[in-house]
């Protein structure tokens, strides 16, 4: 069960409770957010949906949580549900949750985290005649499409030729005013210098990684930091982590074994890493909802940094023979690389297999 499937399962439990007269709620949430448990939580995923429903239902949140807990425990694929704190539902999945997560990612490929939750929606985005604004609009549109929306884009003036050739901006964005009642006018802090000398990938990262209200580091004294092939450059860390996973797959093939999702051996430092992979669908949804590609960029950096310590344990050492543990670690590395590649693609940035 993927996080998206679990979200739908919880929402279905809410609807069944309403239909049965257990919850008197007239407006149901469009979706339920599930994420790795926070401090004091347990299980594979947690949700605060009971706290959201408590006031409209006129019941204490712990009571709402218990109603939903009873229904969720009858659901195939869920082994346990624990109520913690003021009413958080902590959900444990059946069987090998780690291996199942890896299988889900590999099955979905770069589209892991894509949904049709925004199907039928056509948000209107408008950008000023500014390189950062149009790059931001293009990235937001990509993420919105990944969630099923069909955004409509307009720009104050036709994009500059260099923005199309170098920054990857679509050349056919129509000119508009952005004054419609449904229009989101994007007003990021403008770039202090021309980003095109950095090339497409570094320029887009330099414009998207900072939050829209933050000033990008561009121009003399800053351009080198976006092109440097070293650990101080977050884009390099993300792309290097992806390239390492692809190199591991090639090396494993030379050794005669392939990835196979399965239980991860105890002692591996995956406790903080696997939740990052599981959180990817939520990050995409939040990026679309808040029109904030910087959230996705920071998430990719977190995944890359958490992955780095695990890579040295993927391949057999010395005369060691490939084992089931090596195959499961290789599958985990492949899944992480898939998440990194998919996220970079949504930002309009290439994810090369070789660096």
CSV table of C-alpha atoms in Angstrom, one decimal:
chain,number,residue,atom,x,y,z
A,1,UNK,CA,0.0,0.0,0.0
A,2,UNK,CA,1.6,3.3,-1.1
A,3,UNK,CA,1.1,6.5,0.8
A,4,UNK,CA,-1.4,7.7,-1.8
A,5,UNK,CA,-3.3,4.4,-1.5
A,6,UNK,CA,-3.3,4.7,2.3
A,7,UNK,CA,-4.5,8.3,2.1
A,8,UNK,CA,-7.5,7.1,0.1
A,9,UNK,CA,-8.1,4.2,2.5
A,10,UNK,CA,-8.3,6.5,5.4
A,11,UNK,CA,-10.6,8.9,3.5
A,12,UNK,CA,-12.8,5.9,2.7
A,13,UNK,CA,-13.0,5.0,6.4
A,14,UNK,CA,-14.1,8.6,7.1
A,15,UNK,CA,-16.8,8.4,4.5
A,16,UNK,CA,-18.0,5.0,5.8
A,17,UNK,CA,-18.2,6.5,9.3
A,18,UNK,CA,-20.2,9.4,8.1
A,19,UNK,CA,-22.6,7.1,6.1
A,20,UNK,CA,-23.1,5.0,9.2
A,21,UNK,CA,-24.1,8.1,11.2
A,22,UNK,CA,-21.0,7.8,13.5
A,23,UNK,CA,-19.7,11.2,12.4
A,24,UNK,CA,-21.9,14.1,11.6
A,25,UNK,CA,-19.7,15.9,9.1
A,26,UNK,CA,-21.2,17.8,6.2
A,27,UNK,CA,-18.0,18.7,4.4
A,28,UNK,CA,-15.4,16.0,4.0
A,29,UNK,CA,-11.7,16.7,3.3
A,30,UNK,CA,-10.7,16.3,-0.4
A,31,UNK,CA,-7.7,14.2,0.7
A,32,UNK,CA,-6.1,12.9,3.8
A,33,UNK,CA,-2.4,13.6,4.5
A,34,UNK,CA,-0.4,10.7,5.7
A,35,UNK,CA,3.3,11.0,6.6
A,36,UNK,CA,6.0,9.3,8.6
A,37,UNK,CA,5.2,9.5,12.3
A,38,UNK,CA,6.6,12.4,14.2
A,39,UNK,CA,8.1,12.4,17.8
A,40,UNK,CA,6.0,10.2,20.0
A,41,UNK,CA,4.4,8.4,17.1
A,42,UNK,CA,4.8,4.8,16.0
A,43,UNK,CA,4.1,2.6,13.0
A,44,UNK,CA,4.7,3.3,9.4
A,45,UNK,CA,2.5,6.3,8.8
A,46,UNK,CA,0.5,8.9,10.8
A,47,UNK,CA,-2.3,11.2,10.1
A,48,UNK,CA,-4.1,14.1,11.9
A,49,UNK,CA,-7.4,13.6,10.2
A,50,UNK,CA,-9.2,13.0,13.5
A,51,UNK,CA,-8.1,16.4,14.7
A,52,UNK,CA,-9.4,18.0,11.5
A,53,UNK,CA,-12.8,16.4,11.9
A,54,UNK,CA,-13.2,16.9,15.6
A,55,UNK,CA,-14.7,20.4,15.6
A,56,UNK,CA,-17.1,19.9,12.6
A,57,UNK,CA,-18.2,16.6,14.1
A,58,UNK,CA,-18.8,18.1,17.5
A,59,UNK,CA,-16.7,15.3,19.2
A,60,UNK,CA,-13.4,15.1,20.9
A,61,UNK,CA,-10.5,14.3,18.6
A,62,UNK,CA,-9.6,11.1,20.6
A,63,UNK,CA,-13.2,9.8,20.1
A,64,UNK,CA,-13.1,10.5,16.4
A,65,UNK,CA,-9.7,8.8,16.2
A,66,UNK,CA,-11.1,5.7,18.0
A,67,UNK,CA,-14.0,5.5,15.5
A,68,UNK,CA,-11.6,5.6,12.6
A,69,UNK,CA,-9.2,3.2,14.2
A,70,UNK,CA,-11.9,0.6,14.5
A,71,UNK,CA,-12.7,0.8,10.8
A,72,UNK,CA,-9.1,0.9,9.7
A,73,UNK,CA,-8.2,-2.3,11.7
A,74,UNK,CA,-10.7,-4.2,9.4
A,75,UNK,CA,-8.8,-3.1,6.3
A,76,UNK,CA,-6.6,-5.5,4.5
A,77,UNK,CA,-3.0,-4.5,4.5
A,78,UNK,CA,-3.2,-2.7,7.9
A,79,UNK,CA,-1.9,-4.6,10.9
A,80,UNK,CA,-2.3,-2.1,13.7
A,81,UNK,CA,-3.5,1.4,14.4
A,82,UNK,CA,-2.5,3.3,17.5
A,83,UNK,CA,-4.0,6.6,18.8
A,84,UNK,CA,-1.4,8.9,20.3
A,85,UNK,CA,-1.2,12.5,21.6
A,86,UNK,CA,-4.4,14.6,21.1
A,87,UNK,CA,-5.7,12.2,18.4
A,88,UNK,CA,-3.1,11.2,15.9
A,89,UNK,CA,-3.7,7.9,14.1
A,90,UNK,CA,-0.5,5.9,13.8
A,91,UNK,CA,-0.8,3.1,11.2
A,92,UNK,CA,1.3,0.0,10.8
A,93,UNK,CA,1.1,-1.9,7.5
A,94,UNK,CA,1.2,-5.7,7.1
A,95,UNK,CA,4.4,-7.6,6.3
A,96,UNK,CA,7.6,-6.0,4.9
A,97,UNK,CA,6.7,-2.3,4.8
A,98,UNK,CA,10.3,-1.4,3.7
A,99,UNK,CA,10.4,-3.8,0.8
A,100,UNK,CA,6.8,-2.9,-0.2
A,101,UNK,CA,7.8,0.8,-0.3
A,102,UNK,CA,10.8,0.0,-2.5
A,103,UNK,CA,8.7,-2.2,-4.8
A,104,UNK,CA,6.1,0.6,-5.1
A,105,UNK,CA,8.7,3.1,-6.1
A,106,UNK,CA,10.3,0.9,-8.7
A,107,UNK,CA,7.0,-0.1,-10.1
A,108,UNK,CA,6.0,3.6,-10.5
A,109,UNK,CA,9.4,4.7,-11.8
A,110,UNK,CA,9.9,8.4,-12.1
A,111,UNK,CA,6.2,8.9,-11.8
A,112,UNK,CA,6.3,7.8,-8.1
A,113,UNK,CA,4.2,10.3,-6.2
A,114,UNK,CA,2.1,11.3,-9.3
A,115,UNK,CA,-1.6,11.3,-8.7
A,116,UNK,CA,-4.9,12.3,-10.3
A,117,UNK,CA,-6.0,14.2,-7.1
A,118,UNK,CA,-6.2,17.5,-9.0
A,119,UNK,CA,-7.8,16.0,-12.1
A,120,UNK,CA,-10.4,18.4,-13.6
A,121,UNK,CA,-8.7,21.4,-12.2
A,122,UNK,CA,-7.2,24.1,-14.5
A,123,UNK,CA,-5.4,26.6,-12.3
A,124,UNK,CA,-4.3,29.8,-14.0
A,125,UNK,CA,-0.7,30.9,-13.5
A,126,UNK,CA,0.7,34.3,-14.7
A,127,UNK,CA,4.3,35.4,-14.7
A,128,UNK,CA,5.9,38.8,-15.1
A,129,UNK,CA,8.5,39.3,-17.8
A,130,UNK,CA,11.3,38.1,-15.6
A,131,UNK,CA,13.5,35.0,-15.9
A,132,UNK,CA,12.9,33.8,-12.4
A,133,UNK,CA,9.1,34.3,-12.6
A,134,UNK,CA,8.8,32.3,-15.8
A,135,UNK,CA,11.1,29.5,-14.6
A,136,UNK,CA,9.1,29.3,-11.3
A,137,UNK,CA,5.8,29.2,-13.3
A,138,UNK,CA,7.2,26.4,-15.6
A,139,UNK,CA,8.3,24.3,-12.6
A,140,UNK,CA,5.0,24.8,-10.7
A,141,UNK,CA,3.1,23.8,-13.9
A,142,UNK,CA,5.2,20.6,-14.2
A,143,UNK,CA,4.3,19.6,-10.6
A,144,UNK,CA,0.7,20.5,-11.0
A,145,UNK,CA,0.5,18.2,-14.0
A,146,UNK,CA,2.0,15.5,-11.9
A,147,UNK,CA,-1.0,15.7,-9.6
A,148,UNK,CA,-3.5,15.6,-12.5
A,149,UNK,CA,-4.1,19.3,-13.0
A,150,UNK,CA,-4.0,21.1,-16.4
A,151,UNK,CA,-2.6,24.5,-15.6
A,152,UNK,CA,-3.1,27.5,-17.9
A,153,UNK,CA,-0.1,29.7,-18.3
A,154,UNK,CA,0.3,33.3,-19.3
A,155,UNK,CA,3.2,35.7,-19.4
A,156,UNK,CA,3.3,39.5,-19.4
A,157,UNK,CA,5.4,39.4,-22.6
A,158,UNK,CA,6.7,36.6,-24.9
A,159,UNK,CA,9.6,34.8,-23.2
A,160,UNK,CA,13.1,35.9,-24.3
A,161,UNK,CA,14.8,33.6,-26.8
A,162,UNK,CA,17.6,32.8,-24.3
A,163,UNK,CA,15.0,31.7,-21.7
A,164,UNK,CA,13.6,29.3,-24.2
A,165,UNK,CA,16.9,28.0,-25.6
A,166,UNK,CA,18.9,27.9,-22.3
A,167,UNK,CA,16.4,27.7,-19.5
A,168,UNK,CA,13.9,25.4,-21.1
A,169,UNK,CA,10.9,27.7,-21.0
A,170,UNK,CA,8.2,26.7,-23.4
A,171,UNK,CA,8.1,29.1,-26.4
A,172,UNK,CA,4.4,29.1,-26.8
A,173,UNK,CA,3.3,30.6,-23.5
A,174,UNK,CA,0.5,33.1,-24.5
A,175,UNK,CA,0.7,36.7,-23.5
A,176,UNK,CA,-1.9,37.7,-20.9
A,177,UNK,CA,-2.6,40.1,-18.0
A,178,UNK,CA,-3.1,37.7,-15.1
A,179,UNK,CA,-6.0,39.7,-13.9
A,180,UNK,CA,-8.6,36.9,-13.9
A,181,UNK,CA,-10.3,36.0,-10.6
A,182,UNK,CA,-8.8,32.5,-10.7
A,183,UNK,CA,-5.3,33.6,-11.7
A,184,UNK,CA,-2.2,33.2,-9.5
A,185,UNK,CA,0.3,35.9,-10.3
A,186,UNK,CA,3.8,34.7,-9.4
A,187,UNK,CA,5.9,37.5,-7.9
A,188,UNK,CA,9.2,36.0,-6.7
A,189,UNK,CA,12.1,38.2,-5.8
A,190,UNK,CA,13.8,38.9,-9.2
A,191,UNK,CA,17.1,37.4,-9.9
A,192,UNK,CA,19.9,40.0,-9.3
A,193,UNK,CA,21.7,38.9,-12.5
A,194,UNK,CA,21.2,37.1,-15.8
A,195,UNK,CA,21.1,33.4,-14.9
A,196,UNK,CA,21.6,32.1,-18.5
A,197,UNK,CA,25.5,32.0,-18.3
A,198,UNK,CA,25.1,29.1,-15.8
A,199,UNK,CA,23.3,26.9,-18.4
A,200,UNK,CA,20.0,25.2,-18.0
A,201,UNK,CA,20.4,22.9,-15.0
A,202,UNK,CA,22.5,25.2,-12.7
A,203,UNK,CA,20.4,28.2,-13.6
A,204,UNK,CA,17.1,26.6,-12.9
A,205,UNK,CA,18.4,25.2,-9.6
A,206,UNK,CA,19.7,28.6,-8.6
A,207,UNK,CA,16.3,30.2,-9.3
A,208,UNK,CA,14.2,27.4,-7.7
A,209,UNK,CA,16.1,26.2,-4.7
A,210,UNK,CA,15.6,29.4,-2.7
A,211,UNK,CA,12.0,30.1,-1.6
A,212,UNK,CA,10.3,32.6,-3.9
A,213,UNK,CA,10.6,35.4,-1.3
A,214,UNK,CA,14.3,34.8,-0.9
A,215,UNK,CA,16.9,36.5,-3.1
A,216,UNK,CA,18.8,34.0,-5.4
A,217,UNK,CA,22.6,34.0,-5.2
A,218,UNK,CA,23.5,35.0,-8.7
A,219,UNK,CA,26.1,37.1,-10.4
A,220,UNK,CA,29.8,37.8,-9.7
A,221,UNK,CA,31.1,35.9,-6.7
A,222,UNK,CA,28.2,33.5,-6.7
A,223,UNK,CA,28.0,31.8,-10.1
A,224,UNK,CA,30.9,29.4,-9.3
A,225,UNK,CA,29.0,28.0,-6.3
A,226,UNK,CA,26.3,26.7,-8.6
A,227,UNK,CA,28.7,25.1,-11.0
A,228,UNK,CA,31.2,23.6,-8.5
A,229,UNK,CA,31.6,19.8,-8.5
A,230,UNK,CA,31.9,19.7,-4.7
A,231,UNK,CA,29.8,18.9,-1.6
A,232,UNK,CA,29.1,22.5,-0.8
A,233,UNK,CA,26.9,22.6,-4.0
A,234,UNK,CA,23.5,21.0,-3.1
A,235,UNK,CA,22.7,20.4,-6.8
A,236,UNK,CA,25.9,18.5,-7.2
A,237,UNK,CA,25.1,16.4,-4.1
A,238,UNK,CA,21.7,15.5,-5.6
A,239,UNK,CA,22.9,14.7,-9.1
A,240,UNK,CA,26.0,12.8,-7.7
A,241,UNK,CA,23.8,10.7,-5.4
A,242,UNK,CA,21.6,9.8,-8.4
A,243,UNK,CA,24.7,9.0,-10.5
A,244,UNK,CA,26.1,6.8,-7.7
A,245,UNK,CA,22.9,4.7,-7.6
A,246,UNK,CA,23.2,4.1,-11.4
A,247,UNK,CA,26.9,3.2,-11.1
A,248,UNK,CA,26.0,0.7,-8.3
A,249,UNK,CA,23.5,-1.0,-10.7
A,250,UNK,CA,26.2,-1.3,-13.4
A,251,UNK,CA,28.7,-2.6,-10.9
A,252,UNK,CA,26.2,-5.1,-9.5
A,253,UNK,CA,25.4,-6.4,-13.1
A,254,UNK,CA,29.2,-6.9,-13.6
A,255,UNK,CA,29.2,-9.0,-10.4
A,256,UNK,CA,26.2,-11.0,-11.6
A,257,UNK,CA,23.3,-9.9,-9.4
A,258,UNK,CA,20.3,-7.6,-9.7
A,259,UNK,CA,18.2,-5.6,-7.3
A,260,UNK,CA,15.4,-7.4,-5.4
A,261,UNK,CA,13.3,-5.5,-2.9
A,262,UNK,CA,13.1,-7.3,0.4
A,263,UNK,CA,13.6,-6.9,4.2
A,264,UNK,CA,16.6,-4.7,5.1
A,265,UNK,CA,19.0,-6.3,7.6
A,266,UNK,CA,18.9,-4.9,11.1
A,267,UNK,CA,21.5,-2.3,12.0
A,268,UNK,CA,21.3,-0.4,8.7
A,269,UNK,CA,20.8,3.3,9.1
A,270,UNK,CA,17.5,3.5,7.2
A,271,UNK,CA,15.3,4.7,10.0
A,272,UNK,CA,15.5,8.3,8.8
A,273,UNK,CA,16.0,7.5,5.2
A,274,UNK,CA,13.0,5.4,4.3
A,275,UNK,CA,10.5,7.9,5.7
A,276,UNK,CA,12.0,10.5,3.3
A,277,UNK,CA,11.2,8.2,0.3
A,278,UNK,CA,7.7,7.5,1.7
A,279,UNK,CA,7.2,11.3,2.1
A,280,UNK,CA,7.9,12.1,-1.5
A,281,UNK,CA,4.2,12.0,-2.6
A,282,UNK,CA,3.2,14.4,0.2
A,283,UNK,CA,6.0,16.7,-0.8
A,284,UNK,CA,4.8,16.8,-4.4
A,285,UNK,CA,1.2,17.5,-3.3
A,286,UNK,CA,2.5,20.3,-1.0
A,287,UNK,CA,4.7,21.8,-3.7
A,288,UNK,CA,1.6,21.9,-6.0
A,289,UNK,CA,-0.7,23.3,-3.3
A,290,UNK,CA,1.7,26.1,-2.2
A,291,UNK,CA,3.2,26.9,-5.6
A,292,UNK,CA,6.6,26.3,-4.0
A,293,UNK,CA,9.2,24.3,-6.0
A,294,UNK,CA,11.7,25.1,-3.3
A,295,UNK,CA,10.0,22.5,-1.1
A,296,UNK,CA,10.7,19.8,-3.7
A,297,UNK,CA,14.3,21.0,-4.2
A,298,UNK,CA,15.0,20.9,-0.4
A,299,UNK,CA,13.4,17.4,-0.2
A,300,UNK,CA,15.8,16.1,-2.9
A,301,UNK,CA,18.8,17.5,-1.0
A,302,UNK,CA,17.5,15.7,2.1
A,303,UNK,CA,17.1,12.4,0.3
A,304,UNK,CA,20.6,12.7,-1.3
A,305,UNK,CA,22.3,13.5,2.0
A,306,UNK,CA,20.5,10.7,3.8
A,307,UNK,CA,21.4,8.2,1.1
A,308,UNK,CA,25.1,8.9,1.0
A,309,UNK,CA,26.1,6.9,4.1
A,310,UNK,CA,24.2,3.8,2.8
A,311,UNK,CA,25.9,3.6,-0.6
A,312,UNK,CA,29.1,2.0,0.7
A,313,UNK,CA,27.2,-1.1,2.0
A,314,UNK,CA,25.4,-2.0,-1.2
A,315,UNK,CA,28.1,-4.1,-3.0
A,316,UNK,CA,29.9,-7.1,-1.6
A,317,UNK,CA,33.3,-6.5,-0.2
A,318,UNK,CA,36.4,-8.5,-1.0
A,319,UNK,CA,35.6,-12.2,-1.5
A,320,UNK,CA,32.1,-11.8,-0.1
A,321,UNK,CA,29.3,-13.3,-2.3
A,322,UNK,CA,26.2,-11.3,-3.2
A,323,UNK,CA,23.4,-12.1,-0.8
A,324,UNK,CA,19.7,-11.3,-0.4
A,325,UNK,CA,20.8,-8.4,1.8
A,326,UNK,CA,22.9,-7.0,-1.0
A,327,UNK,CA,20.1,-7.4,-3.5
A,328,UNK,CA,17.6,-5.6,-1.2
A,329,UNK,CA,20.1,-2.8,-0.5
A,330,UNK,CA,20.7,-2.4,-4.2
A,331,UNK,CA,16.9,-2.2,-4.8
A,332,UNK,CA,16.8,0.5,-2.1
A,333,UNK,CA,19.5,2.5,-3.8
A,334,UNK,CA,17.7,2.1,-7.2
A,335,UNK,CA,14.5,3.4,-5.6
A,336,UNK,CA,16.3,6.4,-4.1
A,337,UNK,CA,17.9,7.2,-7.5
A,338,UNK,CA,14.4,6.9,-9.1
A,339,UNK,CA,13.0,9.5,-6.6
A,340,UNK,CA,15.9,11.9,-7.2
A,341,UNK,CA,15.6,11.6,-11.0
A,342,UNK,CA,11.8,12.1,-10.9
A,343,UNK,CA,12.1,15.1,-8.7
A,344,UNK,CA,14.8,16.7,-10.8
A,345,UNK,CA,12.8,16.2,-13.9
A,346,UNK,CA,9.8,18.0,-12.4
A,347,UNK,CA,12.1,20.9,-11.7
A,348,UNK,CA,13.2,20.8,-15.4
A,349,UNK,CA,16.7,19.6,-14.5
A,350,UNK,CA,18.6,16.7,-16.0
A,351,UNK,CA,19.6,13.7,-13.9
A,352,UNK,CA,22.6,12.2,-15.7
A,353,UNK,CA,23.7,8.6,-15.1
A,354,UNK,CA,27.4,9.6,-15.2
A,355,UNK,CA,29.1,12.6,-13.5
